[in-house]
Amino acid sequence: MDKKQMTMAQAIIAFLKNQYVERDGREQPFFAGCFGIFGHGNVAGIGQALQQMPEFRYYQGRNEQAMVHIAAAYAKTKNRLQTLVCTSSVGPGATNMVTGAALATINRLPVLLLPGDIFARRNVAPVLQQLESEHSQDISVNDCFRPVSRYWDRISRPEQVLTSLPEAMRVLTSPAETGAVTLALPEDVQTEAYDYPEALFRKRVWHIQRNRPDRRALAQAAAWLHASKRPLIVASGGVIYSEATDILQHFVEQTGIPVGETMAGKGSLGYDHPLSLGAVGATGTFAANRIAKDADLVIGIGTRYSDFTTSSKTAFQNPAVRFININVAEFDASKHLALPLVGDALVTLEELLGLLNGYTVETSYRTQAEQLHAEWDNEVERIYNIRHTPLPSQGELIGAVNEGSQPSAIMVCAAGSLPGDLHKVWRARNPKNYHLEYGYSCMGYEIAGGLGIKMAAPERDVYVMVGDGSYLMMNSEIVTSIQEGYKLIIVLLDNSGYKSIGALSRSLGEDGFGTRYVYPHNGRWPTDAAGTDVQALPVDLAANARSLGAHVIECKTYADFVAALQTVRTTDRTSVIYIQDDRYLGIPDYEGWWDVPVAEVSEMPSVQAARAKWATMRPKERDFLEQ
Ligand SMILES: Cc1ncc(C[n+]2csc(CCOP(=O)(O)OP(=O)(O)O)c2C)c(N)n1
Ligand SMILES: [Mg+2]
């Protein structure tokens, strides 16, 4: 067998650059390069290897957490068929990636993390940044990655990569198992040489399977559909990752079954399709939530059934409701004691349709769904046309971005009050138009994620919608976007703090405590009761964005904002549209609910009232054991 002497780090990069994936006859390299911030834990290992192999592109990040967000957003945009690698030093550089790893794993997005680790040979311990343990030398901060990774290994001998790298690829390319993969790399072992078999570095193509479900389960699903009078499809991320949007539309048109969409699934069906009910759940539309309430059969496609999707288990109130779940992961397919169709969304929908023998819903049901669709569209129109003064409403600004952007654009958001509003009123015009990270809802994902999207789809405009809180938490990758020439359009909505948690706090009887960006007054936090009698902070976010190299347009009115959206279409680099908007005017709830527990006892009457209200909803939470 031919051998080649290489360091462990060189072997890893040489292996990664030859990994390909193929689905439906389309083949592409799985890794588009490596983000990294160097320190003593990786500079001489992975850093040296990347320098020696420039064909595996190195990208410089500003913050390790942001690098992982970039990789996750890249993978999401590529329907998980391609991703990026992230290398960090030992210690804080590594633990900065833990949040990113959790985000990727929760959203089922492949990212490969290569944190540096403490010396395997140990004699010089404690190395700078090492967490010591009195009871074991086999612990480092990288053990924090174990619960947030789908595969985790520490490479304490160079030859271990012969078995670890193929395992890492299996997990990363598995539609059911994918998430963060962490290979912790001790800084000494990274630089150690070994005679690796040449076969490790040959081109390898990983076939992404489209598994088909059990035949008996399919037949039973067809029978359940025939027995159903009020079926509803809940379309989620699995539809989009599987590229099953065309077959979904065909399925819907053949059967007349209406569709509600989750955060990850929005865009599965065009917003203007008559059977699109829009968002479902806690941040859902009245159209989807009314149909969900009485549905006798829910067909969940590629969904994790998060509490937002199920309105904390209160969305489906028909006593006889049952579930058919189409999912690549047995774990998700079995939720709500469903009839599990464990398989790929595209081929499963095809097979199921083939068994339906012309089944359609009754005309009256279809008409009801179509009417709700039309009524909802009017509500969106109303919200887009509010002209609130002195500060505009968030809803009208969302409308302006939707109408001022190309249908092919990608809008990205993650946390704050924007996701709920966007879920309700953003008009998704293609399956990639709406990119929400709402598995982890991680403040700080927005700009970094926007960069990952733009790298994955440079031909599309990317609109990053971000609140002042998220912007302050992580705006660093504006610099990277300028450095690499990837133009982002960042829409920065400043409402002087946390509009979302402020509203949540009020609903829990806490009057916005701790959610305004103002000076404390006599050592106490002004709540919403203080009104305008507060001292604002001397922060200038527009100047901040300008200082990072962005082109910045400051707006005061809705009209300024619309004009700025035109201007940024032709700017030459990352551009920020800055506007202040109203902290209080929200888009209403449309019969959804979210369980946030309220204090059981309190001296505050407002909290007691909120608790009493909560107590009326809690019994509506269902366990679906009756089926
Ligand atoms: C990293 C992180 N920390 C805390 C939270 C809890 N949280 C959710 S939204 C939010 C406020 C976001 O503020 P901003 O970006 O200004 O959006 P707004 O609520 O004003 O729309 C907070 C603190 C979170 N989602 N992520
Ligand atoms: Mg805010």
XYZ file of C-alpha atoms in Angstrom, residues 30-31 68 71-72 75 80 83-84 100-113 145 148-152 168-182:
44
model
C -18.738 18.859 0.294
C -16.495 21.499 1.836
C -19.847 28.548 12.922
C -20.923 27.653 8.130
C -24.433 26.721 9.322
C -25.121 24.651 4.727
C -27.090 20.617 3.510
C -20.682 23.264 4.241
C -17.579 24.929 5.679
C -22.525 27.742 17.100
C -22.321 23.970 17.461
C -25.561 23.853 19.437
C -27.251 26.006 16.821
C -26.110 23.735 13.989
C -27.116 20.541 15.772
C -30.536 21.851 16.791
C -31.237 23.024 13.251
C -29.866 19.741 11.823
C -27.228 21.548 9.779
C -23.816 20.040 9.034
C -20.731 21.919 10.266
C -17.272 20.480 10.910
C -15.470 21.984 13.902
C -18.877 20.072 22.709
C -23.970 19.773 21.237
C -22.310 17.555 18.626
C -23.741 14.638 16.658
C -20.254 13.138 16.538
C -17.360 13.976 18.829
C -17.332 12.365 10.598
C -18.331 12.296 6.923
C -20.996 9.659 7.505
C -22.671 11.835 10.126
C -22.262 15.128 8.267
C -23.792 13.755 5.066
C -26.598 11.800 6.748
C -29.910 13.669 6.325
C -31.174 12.060 9.541
C -28.122 12.421 11.761
C -26.446 15.579 10.574
C -25.413 18.436 12.850
C -22.162 19.644 14.348
C -19.228 17.257 14.150
C -16.351 18.090 16.466
